[in-house]
Amino acid sequence: MRLQTRIANPSSKEGIKLLTDSYALMSTLFPPEDNHALSIEDFKAPNIYFIIAYKDDKPCGCGALATKSNYGELKSIFVDEKCRRIGIGELIMMELEVKAKNLKLNELYLETGANLLAAIKLYRKLGFIECSPFGDYKESPHSFFMFKKIHSSLIKF
């Protein structure tokens, strides 16, 4: 089994499929006002770094780093249901953190669903801790906010 990530176009066939699958899942779990996913068009902004993860050359997950004024925000970390529990989520997170370090960001933030316990467990394993809402987010019973201090240094992944 070979796992890898590649910088990708969110409008590619693979990008659209993964993001659409992510949107569909989130719409079954949370009310519309608590779905904070970016649109496929939004993912094309110059401050967004979008990647797709592959298992044996088959697309199976995605994620993005949005560079804000002085921090990075992780967006739409998603792994196809058939590919979960084999390290894809961790691979995506690690690649996005490397990118953030290379951009000399010192903090990473994310908003996830309060009931996405497996995701929260992974984020904690990777050093994220709970925090209050950040940016334009508001307190919500459906949202769980996390952040991680990172030390910027140019590294390769």
Tab-separated table of C-alpha atoms in Angstrom:
chain	number	residue	atom	x	y	z
A	1	MET	CA	0.000	0.000	0.000
A	2	ARG	CA	1.419	3.358	-1.046
A	3	LEU	CA	0.081	6.586	0.484
A	4	GLN	CA	0.978	10.019	-0.860
A	5	THR	CA	-0.334	13.551	-1.260
A	6	ARG	CA	-0.197	15.898	-4.228
A	7	ILE	CA	-0.973	19.567	-4.680
A	8	ALA	CA	-4.246	19.570	-6.602
A	9	ASN	CA	-6.811	21.674	-8.354
A	10	PRO	CA	-10.069	21.623	-6.371
A	11	SER	CA	-11.930	21.819	-9.712
A	12	SER	CA	-10.315	18.615	-10.976
A	13	LYS	CA	-12.514	15.538	-11.287
A	14	GLU	CA	-10.941	14.085	-8.123
A	15	GLY	CA	-11.180	17.370	-6.211
A	16	ILE	CA	-14.841	17.879	-7.063
A	17	LYS	CA	-15.696	14.282	-6.094
A	18	LEU	CA	-13.926	14.444	-2.729
A	19	LEU	CA	-15.272	17.886	-1.828
A	20	THR	CA	-18.804	16.955	-2.926
A	21	ASP	CA	-18.625	13.781	-0.813
A	22	SER	CA	-17.412	15.853	2.133
A	23	TYR	CA	-20.229	18.395	1.683
A	24	ALA	CA	-22.799	15.597	1.483
A	25	LEU	CA	-21.547	14.004	4.700
A	26	MET	CA	-21.433	17.305	6.591
A	27	SER	CA	-24.972	18.185	5.466
A	28	THR	CA	-26.246	14.982	7.112
A	29	LEU	CA	-24.450	15.774	10.381
A	30	PHE	CA	-24.900	19.521	10.898
A	31	PRO	CA	-27.460	22.232	10.216
A	32	PRO	CA	-26.621	24.550	7.283
A	33	GLU	CA	-25.657	27.466	9.554
A	34	ASP	CA	-22.991	25.255	11.154
A	35	ASN	CA	-21.456	24.007	7.904
A	36	HIS	CA	-18.362	26.133	7.354
A	37	ALA	CA	-16.914	24.480	4.261
A	38	LEU	CA	-15.553	26.639	1.493
A	39	SER	CA	-17.065	26.345	-1.976
A	40	ILE	CA	-15.025	24.671	-4.695
A	41	GLU	CA	-14.473	28.134	-6.196
A	42	ASP	CA	-13.253	29.474	-2.834
A	43	PHE	CA	-10.592	26.757	-2.754
A	44	LYS	CA	-9.012	28.356	-5.844
A	45	ALA	CA	-8.086	31.551	-3.955
A	46	PRO	CA	-4.363	32.373	-3.928
A	47	ASN	CA	-4.176	31.987	-0.131
A	48	ILE	CA	-5.397	28.355	-0.299
A	49	TYR	CA	-3.114	25.333	-0.603
A	50	PHE	CA	-5.261	22.321	-1.595
A	51	ILE	CA	-4.042	18.720	-1.607
A	52	ILE	CA	-5.438	15.320	-2.467
A	53	ALA	CA	-4.275	12.130	-0.755
A	54	TYR	CA	-3.889	8.931	-2.723
A	55	LYS	CA	-3.800	5.290	-1.761
A	56	ASP	CA	-2.103	3.306	-4.525
A	57	ASP	CA	-2.771	6.191	-6.953
A	58	LYS	CA	-6.504	6.303	-6.161
A	59	PRO	CA	-7.794	9.584	-4.675
A	60	CYS	CA	-9.115	8.977	-1.176
A	61	GLY	CA	-8.917	12.213	0.796
A	62	CYS	CA	-8.308	15.932	0.677
A	63	GLY	CA	-7.558	18.956	2.778
A	64	ALA	CA	-6.504	22.557	2.552
A	65	LEU	CA	-4.498	25.209	4.319
A	66	ALA	CA	-5.927	28.731	4.202
A	67	THR	CA	-3.319	31.357	4.981
A	68	LYS	CA	-4.814	34.142	7.075
A	69	SER	CA	-3.117	37.369	8.180
A	70	ASN	CA	-0.967	35.750	10.861
A	71	TYR	CA	-2.035	32.101	11.098
A	72	GLY	CA	-3.160	29.152	9.041
A	73	GLU	CA	-6.551	27.498	9.091
A	74	LEU	CA	-7.042	23.874	8.104
A	75	LYS	CA	-10.144	23.351	5.965
A	76	SER	CA	-12.126	20.392	4.650
A	77	ILE	CA	-9.963	17.596	5.973
A	78	PHE	CA	-11.827	14.638	4.517
A	79	VAL	CA	-11.108	10.942	3.992
A	80	ASP	CA	-13.361	8.686	1.956
A	81	GLU	CA	-15.145	6.197	4.201
A	82	LYS	CA	-13.500	3.200	2.467
A	83	CYS	CA	-10.026	4.560	3.219
A	84	ARG	CA	-10.348	5.507	6.869
A	85	ARG	CA	-8.158	4.157	9.664
A	86	ILE	CA	-5.077	3.587	7.485
A	87	GLY	CA	-3.274	6.898	8.080
A	88	ILE	CA	-4.687	9.095	5.306
A	89	GLY	CA	-6.007	11.763	7.690
A	90	GLU	CA	-2.684	11.948	9.509
A	91	LEU	CA	-0.810	12.162	6.189
A	92	ILE	CA	-2.992	15.077	5.053
A	93	MET	CA	-2.563	16.887	8.363
A	94	MET	CA	1.211	16.421	8.370
A	95	GLU	CA	1.562	17.697	4.786
A	96	LEU	CA	-0.516	20.787	5.586
A	97	GLU	CA	1.539	21.469	8.708
A	98	VAL	CA	4.756	21.230	6.681
A	99	LYS	CA	3.338	23.759	4.225
A	100	ALA	CA	2.389	26.074	7.108
A	101	LYS	CA	5.915	25.845	8.505
A	102	ASN	CA	7.390	26.594	5.099
A	103	LEU	CA	5.140	29.668	4.932
A	104	LYS	CA	6.566	30.698	8.319
A	105	LEU	CA	3.203	30.527	10.069
A	106	ASN	CA	3.372	30.068	13.835
A	107	GLU	CA	-0.143	28.822	14.567
A	108	LEU	CA	-2.647	26.499	12.956
A	109	TYR	CA	-6.370	26.581	13.738
A	110	LEU	CA	-9.285	24.403	12.755
A	111	GLU	CA	-13.010	24.131	13.291
A	112	THR	CA	-14.545	20.681	13.276
A	113	GLY	CA	-17.817	19.110	14.261
A	114	ALA	CA	-18.231	18.559	17.986
A	115	ASN	CA	-19.507	15.038	17.280
A	116	LEU	CA	-16.637	14.057	14.945
A	117	LEU	CA	-14.853	12.207	17.732
A	118	ALA	CA	-12.416	10.264	15.526
A	119	ALA	CA	-11.266	13.510	13.893
A	120	ILE	CA	-10.874	15.248	17.258
A	121	LYS	CA	-8.874	12.265	18.534
A	122	LEU	CA	-6.545	12.503	15.522
A	123	TYR	CA	-6.097	16.255	15.931
A	124	ARG	CA	-5.251	15.807	19.622
A	125	LYS	CA	-2.761	13.062	18.732
A	126	LEU	CA	-1.080	15.565	16.379
A	127	GLY	CA	-0.745	18.192	19.118
A	128	PHE	CA	-3.870	20.325	18.649
A	129	ILE	CA	-5.647	21.594	21.748
A	130	GLU	CA	-9.130	22.980	22.268
A	131	CYS	CA	-9.549	26.738	21.965
A	132	SER	CA	-12.283	29.329	21.705
A	133	PRO	CA	-13.771	30.415	18.365
A	134	PHE	CA	-11.309	32.246	16.118
A	135	GLY	CA	-11.584	34.449	13.043
A	136	ASP	CA	-15.234	34.943	12.063
A	137	TYR	CA	-16.503	31.822	13.837
A	138	LYS	CA	-19.137	32.061	16.549
A	139	GLU	CA	-19.721	29.768	19.499
A	140	SER	CA	-21.948	26.836	18.499
A	141	PRO	CA	-22.922	23.532	20.099
A	142	HIS	CA	-21.998	21.856	16.788
A	143	SER	CA	-18.495	23.310	16.501
A	144	PHE	CA	-15.263	22.300	18.185
A	145	PHE	CA	-12.276	24.652	17.813
A	146	MET	CA	-8.638	23.636	18.063
A	147	PHE	CA	-5.226	25.172	17.565
A	148	LYS	CA	-1.563	24.255	17.566
A	149	LYS	CA	1.575	26.361	17.908
A	150	ILE	CA	4.107	25.359	15.296
A	151	HIS	CA	7.715	26.319	14.896
A	152	SER	CA	8.409	27.598	11.429
A	153	SER	CA	11.378	26.212	9.597
A	154	LEU	CA	11.856	25.272	5.982
A	155	ILE	CA	11.456	21.503	5.733
A	156	LYS	CA	10.618	18.975	3.080
A	157	PHE	CA	7.996	16.264	3.412
